[in-house]
Amino acid sequence: MKSVVNFVIAMLSLAIVFSSCSSKMTEEQIRKKAADIHEKVLTVDTHNDTPSMLMRSDYNIAEKHDPRKGGGKLDFPRMKEGGLDAVFFAVFIGQGPRTPEGNTKAMKRALAMYDKIHETVKNNSDLAEMAYTPDDAYRIEKEGKRAIFIGMENGYPIGNDLSMIQKYYNLGARYITLSHTKNNDICDSSMDSTEHNGLSKFGEKVVAEMNRLGMMVDISHVSDSTFYDVLKITRAPVIASHSCARALCDNTRNINDDMLKKLAENGGVIQMCILSAYVKKPESNPERDKATKQLREKFQNYEKMSGEEQKKARQEWQAIQEKYPQSLATVSDMVDHIDHIVKVAGIDHVGIGTDFDGGGGLKDCYDVSEMGNITQELVRRGYTEEQIRKIWGGNLMRVFRQVEKAAGEM
Ligand SMILES: [Zn+2]
């Protein structure tokens, strides 16, 4: 008996030695392990605004750019460098007047963006390919190309015409973010006052139609009341394509703990946004704020300005960034959110949606070429390969498949 006890003690101490070894990896070992995992797993970013850049300039996505010299946060060479396999390009339409004319204009602009995305990918068929299903992404990744999905940010271009949802689906949209920063005919936004107190009657029909088609309902940007209304009626899991945890950064754009739990019950997933102000409250900088305010006043009608004027506005914006540099949140700050979400909602309910070219970017994950730094931090904190696989795309693809399956059962 005594020898058995001694044997057990010996084994236990051996186990302790081994586990303390693994938690004390050197930086070099961490880098190597992270690079290996990053290469192996499917990596998906569920929210990217580079199409907005494609629309307003002759931005050549096949060339490598410098993000600190107005080069944008994503192009195909840097996407490869950063080991990002799949991305959801946003057809983003800012909220405008909710009138027949406004709706028509939004619709036209949205259709032009769909065309632009398809044209861009077609012109670079050696580097990228359009994806419409989870299987597409895994196949395209194996072929060594980038998989391009489409998500629509803001349901505004649906107007009051439910049949537009099918049209956008046919053009490749696999999720719709119900609102942007202002209320629309579908629902209340997280950054506007109460109007419908959640989803409108029309909004309920929008959710039902998206469920029927197999499109993911995206609850980033919507108000808390809209979130709860959506969860009451959706017949499939939902996503937050780019949001953070409110417990760590108090902002109405972020998701509170009760919502995180409800999202987990729904089977959905929250994709971590890496927009610095949603990750960590920015330090106040009165001079910078003043300069930014003056710039906003000077270029109030940005949307209506000529290309040349818009370019000037962007240059002045860049000059302010350089004169009053804002200290950005770090990957470590962002992984604090992942730790929190895992604790509250579980490892099966978190992913990544950068918002690159829509304001996204951290000090040490400034553009798509630096996405491997996220994996390094996850390895450093002891996340396993299987857990990292879930975070980088496994969870999102599970939800995507469930949404498709629920549509087939209706
Ligand atoms: Zn957004």
Coordinates of C-alpha atoms and ligand atoms in Angstrom, one line a residue:
M1 CA 0.0 0.0 0.0
K2 CA 2.8 2.4 1.0
S3 CA 4.6 1.8 -2.3
V4 CA 1.3 2.6 -4.2
V5 CA 1.0 5.8 -2.3
N6 CA 4.7 6.7 -3.0
F7 CA 4.1 5.9 -6.7
V8 CA 1.1 8.2 -6.8
I9 CA 3.0 11.0 -5.1
A10 CA 5.9 10.5 -7.6
M11 CA 3.5 10.7 -10.6
L12 CA 1.7 13.7 -9.2
S13 CA 5.0 15.6 -8.7
L14 CA 6.0 14.6 -12.2
A15 CA 2.7 16.0 -13.5
I16 CA 3.3 19.3 -11.6
V17 CA 6.8 19.5 -13.0
F18 CA 5.5 19.0 -16.6
S19 CA 2.6 21.5 -16.2
S20 CA 4.9 24.2 -14.7
C21 CA 7.2 23.6 -17.7
S22 CA 4.5 24.3 -20.2
S23 CA 3.4 27.5 -18.4
K24 CA 7.0 28.7 -18.5
M25 CA 7.6 28.7 -22.2
T26 CA 10.3 31.1 -23.4
E27 CA 9.2 33.9 -25.7
E28 CA 10.9 32.0 -28.5
Q29 CA 8.8 28.9 -27.8
I30 CA 5.6 30.9 -27.6
R31 CA 6.3 32.5 -31.0
K32 CA 7.0 29.1 -32.5
K33 CA 4.0 27.4 -31.1
A34 CA 1.7 30.4 -32.0
A35 CA 3.0 30.5 -35.6
D36 CA 2.4 26.8 -35.9
I37 CA -1.2 27.1 -34.6
H38 CA -1.9 30.2 -36.6
E39 CA -0.8 28.4 -39.8
K40 CA -2.9 25.3 -39.0
V41 CA -6.3 26.8 -38.0
L42 CA -8.8 28.6 -40.2
T43 CA -8.5 32.3 -39.3
V44 CA -11.6 34.4 -39.9
D45 CA -12.2 38.2 -39.5
T46 CA -15.9 38.9 -39.5
H47 CA -15.8 42.6 -40.0
N48 CA -13.6 44.6 -42.4
D49 CA -14.4 48.0 -44.1
T50 CA -11.8 47.9 -46.8
P51 CA -14.6 48.0 -49.5
S52 CA -15.3 51.6 -48.4
M53 CA -11.7 52.4 -49.5
L54 CA -12.2 50.5 -52.7
M55 CA -15.2 52.7 -53.5
R56 CA -13.6 56.0 -53.0
S57 CA -10.2 55.6 -54.6
D58 CA -8.1 53.6 -57.0
Y59 CA -6.8 51.5 -54.1
N60 CA -5.0 48.5 -55.5
I61 CA -5.7 45.6 -53.1
A62 CA -3.2 43.4 -54.9
E63 CA -0.3 45.6 -53.8
K64 CA 1.3 46.0 -50.4
H65 CA 0.7 49.3 -48.7
D66 CA 2.0 51.1 -45.6
P67 CA -0.9 51.5 -43.2
R68 CA 0.8 54.5 -41.5
K69 CA 1.0 56.4 -44.7
G70 CA -2.7 56.2 -45.6
G71 CA -2.4 52.8 -47.1
G72 CA -5.4 51.2 -45.4
K73 CA -5.3 48.2 -43.0
L74 CA -5.8 45.4 -45.5
D75 CA -4.5 44.3 -48.9
F76 CA -4.1 40.7 -50.2
P77 CA -0.3 40.6 -49.7
R78 CA -0.6 41.7 -46.1
M79 CA -3.5 39.4 -45.5
K80 CA -1.3 36.5 -46.5
E81 CA 1.6 37.9 -44.3
G82 CA -0.7 38.1 -41.3
G83 CA -2.0 34.6 -42.0
L84 CA -5.7 35.7 -42.3
D85 CA -7.5 33.1 -44.3
A86 CA -11.0 34.5 -44.5
V87 CA -12.6 37.9 -44.1
F88 CA -16.1 39.3 -44.3
F89 CA -16.0 42.5 -46.4
A90 CA -18.6 45.0 -45.2
V91 CA -21.1 46.5 -47.5
F92 CA -21.4 49.5 -45.2
I93 CA -24.0 52.2 -45.8
G94 CA -24.2 55.0 -43.2
Q95 CA -27.6 55.9 -42.0
G96 CA -29.3 58.6 -44.1
P97 CA -32.8 60.0 -44.4
R98 CA -35.5 57.4 -44.0
T99 CA -37.5 58.6 -47.0
P100 CA -38.3 56.9 -50.4
E101 CA -35.5 58.9 -52.0
G102 CA -33.0 58.2 -49.1
N103 CA -33.9 54.5 -49.3
T104 CA -33.4 54.4 -53.0
K105 CA -30.0 56.1 -52.8
A106 CA -28.8 53.7 -50.0
M107 CA -30.0 50.7 -52.1
K108 CA -28.1 52.0 -55.2
R109 CA -24.9 52.6 -53.2
A110 CA -25.2 49.1 -51.6
L111 CA -25.6 47.5 -55.0
A112 CA -22.5 49.4 -56.3
M113 CA -20.5 48.1 -53.3
Y114 CA -21.5 44.5 -54.0
D115 CA -20.4 45.0 -57.6
K116 CA -17.1 46.5 -56.5
I117 CA -16.3 43.6 -54.2
H118 CA -17.2 41.0 -56.8
E119 CA -15.2 42.9 -59.5
T120 CA -12.1 43.3 -57.1
V121 CA -12.1 39.6 -56.2
K122 CA -12.6 38.5 -59.8
N123 CA -9.7 40.7 -60.9
N124 CA -7.5 39.0 -58.4
S125 CA -8.6 35.4 -58.8
D126 CA -5.1 34.1 -58.4
L127 CA -5.1 35.6 -54.8
A128 CA -8.7 35.4 -53.6
E129 CA -12.1 33.9 -54.2
M130 CA -15.6 34.7 -53.1
A131 CA -17.0 32.4 -50.4
Y132 CA -20.7 31.8 -49.6
T133 CA -20.6 28.8 -47.2
P134 CA -18.3 27.5 -44.4
D135 CA -17.2 24.7 -46.8
D136 CA -16.1 27.3 -49.3
A137 CA -13.8 28.9 -46.7
Y138 CA -12.0 25.7 -45.8
R139 CA -11.6 24.7 -49.5
I140 CA -10.3 28.1 -50.5
E141 CA -7.9 28.1 -47.6
K142 CA -6.5 24.7 -48.7
E143 CA -5.9 26.2 -52.2
G144 CA -3.7 28.9 -50.6
K145 CA -6.1 31.7 -51.5
R146 CA -8.0 34.3 -49.4
A147 CA -11.7 33.6 -48.9
I148 CA -13.9 36.7 -49.2
F149 CA -17.3 36.7 -47.6
I150 CA -19.8 39.6 -47.6
G151 CA -21.6 41.0 -44.6
M152 CA -23.9 44.0 -44.9
E153 CA -23.4 46.7 -42.2
N154 CA -26.8 48.5 -41.6
G155 CA -30.1 47.2 -42.8
Y156 CA -30.9 50.7 -44.1
P157 CA -30.6 49.6 -47.8
I158 CA -33.4 47.1 -47.3
G159 CA -35.7 50.2 -47.2
N160 CA -39.2 49.0 -46.6
D161 CA -38.9 46.2 -49.1
L162 CA -38.4 42.7 -47.6
S163 CA -37.6 41.2 -51.0
M164 CA -34.3 43.2 -51.0
I165 CA -33.0 40.8 -48.3
Q166 CA -33.2 37.9 -50.8
K167 CA -31.5 40.1 -53.4
Y168 CA -28.6 40.9 -51.1
Y169 CA -28.4 37.2 -50.1
N170 CA -28.1 36.3 -53.8
L171 CA -25.3 38.9 -54.2
G172 CA -23.4 37.1 -51.4
A173 CA -24.4 38.7 -48.1
R174 CA -24.3 36.2 -45.3
Y175 CA -25.1 38.5 -42.4
I176 CA -26.8 41.9 -42.0
T177 CA -26.0 44.2 -39.1
L178 CA -29.5 45.4 -38.3
S179 CA -28.5 49.1 -37.7
H180 CA -25.5 51.4 -37.6
T181 CA -25.1 54.4 -35.3
K182 CA -28.6 55.8 -35.8
N183 CA -32.0 54.2 -35.5
N184 CA -33.6 53.0 -38.8
D185 CA -36.9 51.4 -39.8
I186 CA -35.8 48.0 -38.4
C187 CA -34.7 48.8 -34.9
D188 CA -33.1 51.2 -32.3
S189 CA -29.3 51.7 -32.4
S190 CA -27.0 51.6 -29.4
M191 CA -26.0 55.2 -30.1
D192 CA -29.4 56.8 -30.6
S193 CA -32.4 57.6 -28.4
T194 CA -35.3 55.2 -27.9
E195 CA -37.7 55.1 -30.8
H196 CA -39.1 51.6 -31.4
N197 CA -38.0 50.4 -28.0
G198 CA -36.1 47.6 -29.7
L199 CA -37.2 45.9 -33.0
S200 CA -40.0 47.5 -35.0
K201 CA -42.8 45.4 -36.5
F202 CA -40.9 45.6 -39.8
G203 CA -37.7 44.6 -38.0
E204 CA -39.4 41.4 -36.7
K205 CA -40.2 40.5 -40.3
V206 CA -36.6 41.3 -41.3
V207 CA -35.2 38.8 -38.7
A208 CA -37.8 36.1 -39.8
E209 CA -36.8 36.6 -43.4
M210 CA -33.1 36.4 -42.6
N211 CA -33.7 33.2 -40.6
R212 CA -35.7 31.8 -43.6
L213 CA -32.8 32.5 -46.0
G214 CA -30.0 31.3 -43.8
M215 CA -28.4 34.7 -43.1
M216 CA -26.8 35.5 -39.8
V217 CA -28.4 38.2 -37.8
D218 CA -25.8 40.6 -36.6
I219 CA -26.5 42.4 -33.3
S220 CA -23.4 44.7 -33.2
H221 CA -24.4 48.3 -33.1
V222 CA -28.0 47.7 -32.0
S223 CA -29.5 48.9 -28.7
D224 CA -29.8 46.5 -25.7
S225 CA -33.6 46.4 -26.2
T226 CA -33.1 45.4 -29.8
F227 CA -30.7 42.7 -28.8
Y228 CA -33.3 41.2 -26.4
D229 CA -36.1 41.5 -28.9
V230 CA -34.0 39.7 -31.5
L231 CA -33.2 36.8 -29.1
K232 CA -36.9 36.4 -28.4
I233 CA -37.8 35.7 -32.0
T234 CA -34.8 34.4 -33.8
R235 CA -34.9 30.7 -34.8
A236 CA -31.2 30.4 -35.2
P237 CA -28.1 31.6 -33.3
V238 CA -27.0 35.2 -33.9
I239 CA -23.6 37.0 -34.1
A240 CA -22.1 40.2 -32.9
S241 CA -19.7 40.7 -35.8
H242 CA -17.6 43.4 -34.1
S243 CA -18.2 44.2 -30.4
C244 CA -16.4 44.0 -27.0
A245 CA -17.3 43.3 -23.4
R246 CA -18.9 46.3 -21.6
A247 CA -17.7 45.1 -18.2
L248 CA -14.1 45.9 -19.4
C249 CA -14.9 49.0 -21.4
D250 CA -18.1 50.9 -20.6
N251 CA -19.6 51.8 -24.0
T252 CA -23.1 51.2 -25.3
R253 CA -21.5 49.6 -28.4
N254 CA -20.2 46.8 -26.2
I255 CA -22.1 43.8 -24.7
N256 CA -22.9 43.5 -21.0
D257 CA -22.5 40.3 -19.0
D258 CA -26.2 39.5 -19.0
M259 CA -26.3 39.8 -22.8
L260 CA -23.2 37.7 -23.0
K261 CA -25.0 34.9 -21.1
K262 CA -28.1 35.2 -23.2
L263 CA -26.0 35.1 -26.3
A264 CA -24.4 31.9 -25.1
E265 CA -27.8 30.4 -24.4
N266 CA -28.8 31.3 -27.9
G267 CA -25.7 29.4 -29.2
G268 CA -24.4 32.6 -30.8
V269 CA -21.0 34.2 -30.9
I270 CA -19.4 37.6 -30.1
Q271 CA -16.5 38.6 -32.4
M272 CA -14.1 40.8 -30.6
C273 CA -13.7 44.2 -32.2
I274 CA -10.2 45.6 -32.1
L275 CA -11.2 49.3 -32.3
S276 CA -9.1 50.8 -29.6
A277 CA -11.9 53.0 -28.0
Y278 CA -14.1 49.9 -27.5
V279 CA -11.3 47.9 -26.0
K280 CA -10.0 50.5 -23.6
K281 CA -11.4 54.0 -22.6
P282 CA -9.2 56.5 -24.4
E283 CA -7.1 58.9 -22.3
S284 CA -8.4 62.4 -22.5
N285 CA -6.4 64.8 -24.7
P286 CA -8.1 68.2 -24.8
E287 CA -5.8 69.5 -27.6
R288 CA -6.5 66.6 -29.8
D289 CA -10.2 66.7 -29.1
K290 CA -10.3 70.4 -30.0
A291 CA -8.4 69.8 -33.3
T292 CA -10.7 66.9 -34.2
K293 CA -13.8 69.0 -33.4
Q294 CA -12.6 71.8 -35.6
L295 CA -11.9 69.4 -38.4
R296 CA -15.4 67.9 -38.2
E297 CA -16.9 71.4 -38.4
K298 CA -14.7 72.3 -41.4
F299 CA -15.6 69.1 -43.3
Q300 CA -19.2 68.7 -42.1
N301 CA -20.6 67.5 -45.5
Y302 CA -18.0 64.8 -46.1
E303 CA -20.3 62.6 -48.0
K304 CA -21.2 65.3 -50.4
M305 CA -17.7 66.5 -51.0
S306 CA -15.7 65.9 -54.2
G307 CA -13.0 63.2 -54.2
E308 CA -10.3 65.9 -54.1
E309 CA -11.9 67.6 -51.0
Q310 CA -12.3 64.2 -49.3
K311 CA -8.7 63.5 -49.9
K312 CA -7.7 66.9 -48.3
A313 CA -10.0 66.1 -45.3
R314 CA -8.3 62.7 -44.8
Q315 CA -4.8 64.3 -45.1
E316 CA -5.8 66.8 -42.4
W317 CA -7.1 64.0 -40.2
Q318 CA -3.9 62.2 -40.6
A319 CA -1.9 65.3 -39.7
I320 CA -3.9 65.5 -36.4
Q321 CA -3.2 61.9 -35.7
E322 CA 0.5 62.6 -36.1
K323 CA 0.6 65.8 -34.1
Y324 CA -1.4 64.4 -31.2
P325 CA -0.8 60.7 -31.3
Q326 CA -3.4 58.7 -29.4
S327 CA -2.1 55.8 -27.4
L328 CA -3.9 52.8 -28.7
A329 CA -5.0 49.8 -26.7
T330 CA -2.9 46.7 -27.0
V331 CA -3.5 43.0 -28.0
S332 CA -3.1 42.2 -24.3
D333 CA -5.9 44.6 -23.4
M334 CA -8.0 42.9 -26.1
V335 CA -7.3 39.4 -24.9
D336 CA -8.4 40.6 -21.4
H337 CA -11.9 40.9 -23.1
I338 CA -11.6 37.4 -24.5
D339 CA -10.6 36.0 -21.1
H340 CA -13.7 37.8 -19.6
I341 CA -16.1 36.5 -22.3
V342 CA -14.7 33.0 -21.9
K343 CA -15.4 33.3 -18.2
V344 CA -18.9 34.6 -18.6
A345 CA -20.2 33.0 -21.8
G346 CA -17.7 30.1 -22.4
I347 CA -15.0 29.3 -25.0
D348 CA -17.6 28.4 -27.6
H349 CA -19.0 31.9 -27.9
V350 CA -16.1 34.2 -28.8
G351 CA -14.3 35.1 -32.1
I352 CA -12.6 38.0 -33.8
G353 CA -14.0 40.9 -36.0
T354 CA -11.4 43.6 -36.5
D355 CA -13.2 46.6 -38.0
F356 CA -10.0 47.4 -40.0
D357 CA -10.6 50.4 -42.2
G358 CA -13.6 51.2 -40.1
G359 CA -11.5 52.5 -37.2
G360 CA -10.1 49.1 -36.0
G361 CA -6.4 48.8 -35.0
L362 CA -4.4 48.3 -31.9
K363 CA -0.8 49.4 -31.0
D364 CA 0.6 45.9 -31.7
C365 CA -2.1 44.7 -34.2
Y366 CA -2.3 47.9 -36.3
D367 CA -3.1 46.2 -39.6
V368 CA -3.9 42.7 -40.9
S369 CA -0.2 41.8 -41.2
E370 CA 0.0 41.7 -37.4
M371 CA -2.8 39.3 -36.7
G372 CA -0.4 36.6 -35.5
N373 CA 0.2 38.7 -32.4
I374 CA -3.3 37.8 -31.2
T375 CA -2.4 34.1 -31.4
Q376 CA 0.8 34.7 -29.6
E377 CA -1.0 36.4 -26.7
L378 CA -3.5 33.5 -26.5
V379 CA -0.7 31.0 -26.4
R380 CA 1.1 33.1 -23.8
R381 CA -2.0 32.9 -21.6
G382 CA -2.3 29.2 -21.9
Y383 CA -5.0 28.8 -24.5
T384 CA -4.8 25.4 -26.2
E385 CA -4.7 24.8 -29.9
E386 CA -8.3 23.6 -29.9
Q387 CA -9.5 26.7 -28.0
I388 CA -7.6 29.0 -30.4
R389 CA -9.1 27.1 -33.3
K390 CA -12.6 27.9 -31.9
I391 CA -11.7 31.6 -31.3
W392 CA -10.2 32.1 -34.8
G393 CA -13.1 30.8 -36.8
G394 CA -14.4 27.5 -35.4
N395 CA -17.1 29.1 -33.4
L396 CA -18.2 31.4 -36.2
M397 CA -18.4 28.6 -38.6
R398 CA -20.4 26.5 -36.2
V399 CA -23.0 29.3 -35.9
F400 CA -22.9 29.8 -39.7
R401 CA -23.7 26.1 -40.3
Q402 CA -26.5 26.2 -37.6
V403 CA -28.0 29.2 -39.3
E404 CA -28.0 27.4 -42.7
K405 CA -29.4 24.2 -41.1
A406 CA -32.2 26.2 -39.4
A407 CA -33.1 27.7 -42.7
G408 CA -33.4 24.3 -44.3
E409 CA -35.7 23.1 -41.6
M410 CA -38.3 25.9 -42.1
Ligands
ZN1 ZN -19.3 49.1 -37.2

